[in-house]
Tab-separated table of C-alpha atoms in Angstrom:
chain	number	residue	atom	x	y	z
A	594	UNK	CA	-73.675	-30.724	-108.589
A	595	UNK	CA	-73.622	-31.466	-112.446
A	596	UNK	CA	-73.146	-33.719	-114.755
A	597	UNK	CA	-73.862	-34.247	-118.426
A	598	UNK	CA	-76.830	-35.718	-117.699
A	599	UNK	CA	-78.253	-32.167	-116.116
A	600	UNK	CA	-78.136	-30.770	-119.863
A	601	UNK	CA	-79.916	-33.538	-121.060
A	602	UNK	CA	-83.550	-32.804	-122.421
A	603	UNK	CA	-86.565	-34.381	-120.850
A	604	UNK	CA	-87.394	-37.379	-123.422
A	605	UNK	CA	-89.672	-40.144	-123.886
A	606	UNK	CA	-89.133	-43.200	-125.988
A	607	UNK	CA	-91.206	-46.436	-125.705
A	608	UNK	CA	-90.868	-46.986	-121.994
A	609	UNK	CA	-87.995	-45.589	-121.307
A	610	UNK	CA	-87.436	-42.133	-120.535
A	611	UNK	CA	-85.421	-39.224	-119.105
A	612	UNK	CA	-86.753	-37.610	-115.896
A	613	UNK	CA	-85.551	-35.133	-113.392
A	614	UNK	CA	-86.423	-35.025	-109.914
A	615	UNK	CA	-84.663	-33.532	-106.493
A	616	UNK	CA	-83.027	-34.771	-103.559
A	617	UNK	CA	-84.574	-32.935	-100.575
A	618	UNK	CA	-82.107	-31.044	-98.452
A	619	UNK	CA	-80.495	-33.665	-96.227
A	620	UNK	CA	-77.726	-36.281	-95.515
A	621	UNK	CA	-77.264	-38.911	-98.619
A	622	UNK	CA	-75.492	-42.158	-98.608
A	623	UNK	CA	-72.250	-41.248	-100.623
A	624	UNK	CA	-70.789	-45.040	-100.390
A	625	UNK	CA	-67.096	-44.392	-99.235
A	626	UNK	CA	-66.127	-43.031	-102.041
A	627	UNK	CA	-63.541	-40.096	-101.813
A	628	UNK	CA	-63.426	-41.249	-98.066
A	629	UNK	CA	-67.223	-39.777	-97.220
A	630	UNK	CA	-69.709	-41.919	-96.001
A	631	UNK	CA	-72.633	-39.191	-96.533
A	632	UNK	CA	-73.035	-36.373	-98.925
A	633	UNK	CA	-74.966	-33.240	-97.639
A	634	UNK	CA	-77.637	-31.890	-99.956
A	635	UNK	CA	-77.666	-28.319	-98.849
A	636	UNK	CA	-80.655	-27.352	-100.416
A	637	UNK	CA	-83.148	-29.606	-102.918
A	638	UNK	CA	-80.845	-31.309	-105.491
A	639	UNK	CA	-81.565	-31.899	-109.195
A	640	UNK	CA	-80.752	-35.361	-110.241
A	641	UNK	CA	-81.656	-36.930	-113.124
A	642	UNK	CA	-82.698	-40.645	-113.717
A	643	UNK	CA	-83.095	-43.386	-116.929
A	644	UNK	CA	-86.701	-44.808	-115.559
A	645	UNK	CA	-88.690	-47.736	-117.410
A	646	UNK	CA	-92.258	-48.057	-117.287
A	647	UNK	CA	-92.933	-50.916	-115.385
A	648	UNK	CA	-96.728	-51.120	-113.949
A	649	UNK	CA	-94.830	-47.665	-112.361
A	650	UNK	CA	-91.510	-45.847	-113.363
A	651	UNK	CA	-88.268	-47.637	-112.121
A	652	UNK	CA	-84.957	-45.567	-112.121
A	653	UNK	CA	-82.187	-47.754	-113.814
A	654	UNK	CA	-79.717	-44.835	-113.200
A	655	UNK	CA	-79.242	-42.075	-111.195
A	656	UNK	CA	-76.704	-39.528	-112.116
A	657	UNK	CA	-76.585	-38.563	-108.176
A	658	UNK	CA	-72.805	-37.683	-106.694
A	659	UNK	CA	-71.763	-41.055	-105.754
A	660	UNK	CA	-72.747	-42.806	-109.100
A	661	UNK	CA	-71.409	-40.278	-110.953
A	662	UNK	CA	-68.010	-40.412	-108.972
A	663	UNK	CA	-68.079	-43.930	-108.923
A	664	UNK	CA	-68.101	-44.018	-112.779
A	665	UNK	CA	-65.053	-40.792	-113.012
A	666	UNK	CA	-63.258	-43.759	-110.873
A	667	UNK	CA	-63.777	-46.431	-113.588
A	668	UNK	CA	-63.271	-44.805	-116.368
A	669	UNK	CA	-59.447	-43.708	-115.038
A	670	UNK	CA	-58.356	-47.442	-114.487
A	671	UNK	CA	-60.116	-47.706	-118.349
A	672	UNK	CA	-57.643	-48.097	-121.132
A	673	UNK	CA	-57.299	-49.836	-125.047
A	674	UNK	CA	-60.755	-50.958	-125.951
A	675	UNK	CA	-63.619	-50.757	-123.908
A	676	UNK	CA	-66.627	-52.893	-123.864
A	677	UNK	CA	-69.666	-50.930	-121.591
A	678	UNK	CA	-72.004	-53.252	-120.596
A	679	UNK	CA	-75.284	-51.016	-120.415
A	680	UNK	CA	-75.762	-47.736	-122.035
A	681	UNK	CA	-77.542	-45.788	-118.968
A	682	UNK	CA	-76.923	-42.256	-118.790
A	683	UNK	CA	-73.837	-42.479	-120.592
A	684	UNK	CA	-72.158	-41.513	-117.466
A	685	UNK	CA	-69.066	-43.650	-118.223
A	686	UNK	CA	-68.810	-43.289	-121.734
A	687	UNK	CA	-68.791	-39.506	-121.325
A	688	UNK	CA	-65.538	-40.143	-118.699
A	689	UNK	CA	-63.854	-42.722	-120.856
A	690	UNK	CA	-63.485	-40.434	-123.757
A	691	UNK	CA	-61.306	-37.879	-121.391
A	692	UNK	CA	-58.868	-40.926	-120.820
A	693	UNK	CA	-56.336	-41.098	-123.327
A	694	UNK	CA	-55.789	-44.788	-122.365
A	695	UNK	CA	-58.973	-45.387	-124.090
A	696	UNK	CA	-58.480	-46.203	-128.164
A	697	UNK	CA	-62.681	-47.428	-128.337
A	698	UNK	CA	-65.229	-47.406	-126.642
A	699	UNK	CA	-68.266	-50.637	-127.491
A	700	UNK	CA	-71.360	-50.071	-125.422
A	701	UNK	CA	-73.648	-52.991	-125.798
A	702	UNK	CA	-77.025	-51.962	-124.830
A	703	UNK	CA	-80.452	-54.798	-125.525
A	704	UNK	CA	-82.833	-52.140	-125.539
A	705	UNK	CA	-83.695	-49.910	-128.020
A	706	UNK	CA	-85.810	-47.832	-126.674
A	707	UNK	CA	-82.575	-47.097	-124.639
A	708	UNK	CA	-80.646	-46.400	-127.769
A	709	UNK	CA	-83.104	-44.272	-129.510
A	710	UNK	CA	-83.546	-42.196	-126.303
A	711	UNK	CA	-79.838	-41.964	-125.342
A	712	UNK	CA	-77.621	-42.296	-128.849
A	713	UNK	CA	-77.509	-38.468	-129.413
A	714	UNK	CA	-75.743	-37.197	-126.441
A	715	UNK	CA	-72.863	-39.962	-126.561
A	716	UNK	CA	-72.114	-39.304	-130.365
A	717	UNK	CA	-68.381	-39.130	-130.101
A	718	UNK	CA	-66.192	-41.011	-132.922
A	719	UNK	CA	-64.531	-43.304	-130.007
A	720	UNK	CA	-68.122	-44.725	-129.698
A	721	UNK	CA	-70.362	-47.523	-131.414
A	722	UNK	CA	-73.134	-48.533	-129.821
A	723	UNK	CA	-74.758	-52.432	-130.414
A	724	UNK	CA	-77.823	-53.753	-129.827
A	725	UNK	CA	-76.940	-57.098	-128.361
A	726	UNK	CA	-77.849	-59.538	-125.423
A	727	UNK	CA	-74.680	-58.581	-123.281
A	728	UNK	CA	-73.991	-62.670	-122.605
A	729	UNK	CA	-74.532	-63.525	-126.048
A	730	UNK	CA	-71.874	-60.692	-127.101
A	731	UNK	CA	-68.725	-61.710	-125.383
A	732	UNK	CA	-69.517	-65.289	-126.741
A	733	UNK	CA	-68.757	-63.838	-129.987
A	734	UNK	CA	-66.575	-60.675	-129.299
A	735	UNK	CA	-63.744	-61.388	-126.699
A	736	UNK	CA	-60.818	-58.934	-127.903
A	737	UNK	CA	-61.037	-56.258	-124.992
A	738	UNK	CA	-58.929	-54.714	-122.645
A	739	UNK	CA	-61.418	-53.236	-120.018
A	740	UNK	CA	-65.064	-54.568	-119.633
A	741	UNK	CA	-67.487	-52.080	-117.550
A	742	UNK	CA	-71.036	-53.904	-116.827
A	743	UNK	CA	-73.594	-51.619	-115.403
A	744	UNK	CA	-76.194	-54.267	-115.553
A	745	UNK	CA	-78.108	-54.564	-112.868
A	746	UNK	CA	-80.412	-52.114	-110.070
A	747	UNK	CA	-79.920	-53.180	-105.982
A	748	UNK	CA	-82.698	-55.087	-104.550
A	749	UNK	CA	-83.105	-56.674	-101.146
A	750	UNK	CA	-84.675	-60.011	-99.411
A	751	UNK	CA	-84.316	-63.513	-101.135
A	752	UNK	CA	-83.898	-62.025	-104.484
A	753	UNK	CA	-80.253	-60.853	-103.532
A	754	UNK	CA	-79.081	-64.209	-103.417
A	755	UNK	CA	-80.163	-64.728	-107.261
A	756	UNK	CA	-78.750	-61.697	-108.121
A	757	UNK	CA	-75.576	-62.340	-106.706
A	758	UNK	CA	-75.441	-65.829	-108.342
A	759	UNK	CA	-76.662	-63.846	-111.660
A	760	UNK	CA	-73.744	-61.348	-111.664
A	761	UNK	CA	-71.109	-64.437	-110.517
A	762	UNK	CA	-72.089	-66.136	-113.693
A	763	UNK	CA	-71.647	-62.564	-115.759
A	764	UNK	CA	-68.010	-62.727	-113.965
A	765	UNK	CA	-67.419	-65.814	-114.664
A	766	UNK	CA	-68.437	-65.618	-118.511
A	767	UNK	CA	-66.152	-62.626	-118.802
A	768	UNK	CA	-63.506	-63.960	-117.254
A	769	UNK	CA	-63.212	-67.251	-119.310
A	770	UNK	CA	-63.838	-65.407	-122.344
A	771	UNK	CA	-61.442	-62.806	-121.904
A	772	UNK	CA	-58.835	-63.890	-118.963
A	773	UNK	CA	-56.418	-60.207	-119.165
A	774	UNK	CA	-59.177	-57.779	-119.265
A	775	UNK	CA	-59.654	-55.328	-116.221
A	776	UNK	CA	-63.382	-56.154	-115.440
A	777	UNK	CA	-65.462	-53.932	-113.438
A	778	UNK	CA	-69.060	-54.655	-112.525
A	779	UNK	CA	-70.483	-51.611	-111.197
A	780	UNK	CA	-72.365	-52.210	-107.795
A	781	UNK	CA	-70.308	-55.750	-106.812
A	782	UNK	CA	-66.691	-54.998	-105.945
A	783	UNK	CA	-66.568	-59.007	-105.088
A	784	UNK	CA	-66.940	-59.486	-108.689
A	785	UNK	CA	-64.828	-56.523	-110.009
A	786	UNK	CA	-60.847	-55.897	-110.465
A	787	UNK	CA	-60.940	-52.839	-108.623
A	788	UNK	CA	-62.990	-51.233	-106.200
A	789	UNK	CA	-63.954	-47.600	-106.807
A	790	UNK	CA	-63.710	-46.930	-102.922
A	791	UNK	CA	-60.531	-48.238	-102.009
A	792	UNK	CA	-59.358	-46.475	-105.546
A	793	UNK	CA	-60.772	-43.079	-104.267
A	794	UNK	CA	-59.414	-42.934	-101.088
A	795	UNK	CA	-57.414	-39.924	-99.699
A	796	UNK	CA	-53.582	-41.438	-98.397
A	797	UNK	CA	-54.517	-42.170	-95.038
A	798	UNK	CA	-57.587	-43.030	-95.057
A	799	UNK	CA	-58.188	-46.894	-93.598
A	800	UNK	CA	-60.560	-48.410	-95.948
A	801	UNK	CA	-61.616	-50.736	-93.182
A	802	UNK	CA	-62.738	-48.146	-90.702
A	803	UNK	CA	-64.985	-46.432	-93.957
A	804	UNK	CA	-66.306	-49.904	-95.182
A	805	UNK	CA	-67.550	-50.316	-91.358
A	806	UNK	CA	-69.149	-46.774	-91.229
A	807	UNK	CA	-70.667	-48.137	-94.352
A	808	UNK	CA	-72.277	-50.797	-92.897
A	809	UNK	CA	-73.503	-49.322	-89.765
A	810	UNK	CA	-75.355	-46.069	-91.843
A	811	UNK	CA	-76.616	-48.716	-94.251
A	812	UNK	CA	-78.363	-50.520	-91.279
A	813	UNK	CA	-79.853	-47.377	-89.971
């Protein structure tokens, strides 16, 4: 397994920073995508993560198989001008820019201890990066063609039901201000033109019978 993100150097900036760690040899959830429930680590794994110092790192992204496949899936449905909602990794931008579909690329990122850590490994002419509020933005700036939000880390309990109202309101914004745009909101398929597992999916394959696999591993 590797990624851009594996040549990346081990950086600090503010509290943000780059960090590798390892899977441990093992089964992985791998989402659906490409039709596999699981990945197998066959031995320890080197992934490596955006973390923010919090009281105690947080990982905001993961360049892990299935997030890195989910964002190869995006970035082929991608095409004119894209507005990325979240630097990260730069897993997608590094994707877009193989798509010839793709004439820009805007990532609008708030933090910038994000952009001072990340800018130099997504310096490709294609790119300009903005410190913005991502809502206050598109209030401004509503002449794309693809929006890709990678906003937001999964949590459980009552706080998924603010979350979810959260991103709806994200969707909603987007979609008002910019009603022909493919939108894709990484993580919430409900709120996204296409899903990266149905896209992904070998002919065949029922999408049903792998979106109730999902669901029973995820409950294990």
């Amino acid at each position: 397994h590797h990624t851009p993100a594996s040549d990346y150097p081990l950086e600090q900036h503010g509290s943000m920073r780059i960090y590798r760690s390892k899977y441990s040899r093992g089964y992985y959830h791998h989402w659906g995508l490409d039709g596999y429930v699981l990945f197998k680590a066959v031995k320890p794994l080197s992934v490596t993560c955006l973390q923010e110092y919090r009281g105690k790192w947080q990982c905001w992204m993961v360049d892990d198989p299935p997030h890195q496949r989910a964002m190869e899936v995006y970035a082929s449905k991608a095409h004119g001008h894209v507005l990325q909602g979240g630097l990260g990794l730069g897993l997608v931008t590094h994707e877009l820019i193989k798509n010839p579909s793709v004439r820009f690329i805007s990532i609008v990122e708030r933090s910038a201890n994000v952009i001072a850590l990340m800018t130099k490994h997504v310096q490709y002419p294609q790119v300009t990066i903005i410190q913005d509020d991502f809502l206050a933005h598109i209030e401004n700036n509503n002449k794309y063609d693809t929006v890709i939000a990678d906003l937001w880390v999964s949590i459980n309990g009552d706080e998924k039901v603010a979350l979810l109202h959260e991103v709806a309101t994200y969707y909603g914004a987007i979609r008002s201000r910019m009603p022909d745009a493919l939108i894709i909101i990484h993580g919430f398929p409900m709120f996204s033109d296409i899903n990266p597992v149905k896209e992904s999916l070998p002919a065949g394959v029922d999408y049903r019978e792998i979106l109730d696999l999902n669901y029973q591993m995820a409950g294990r």
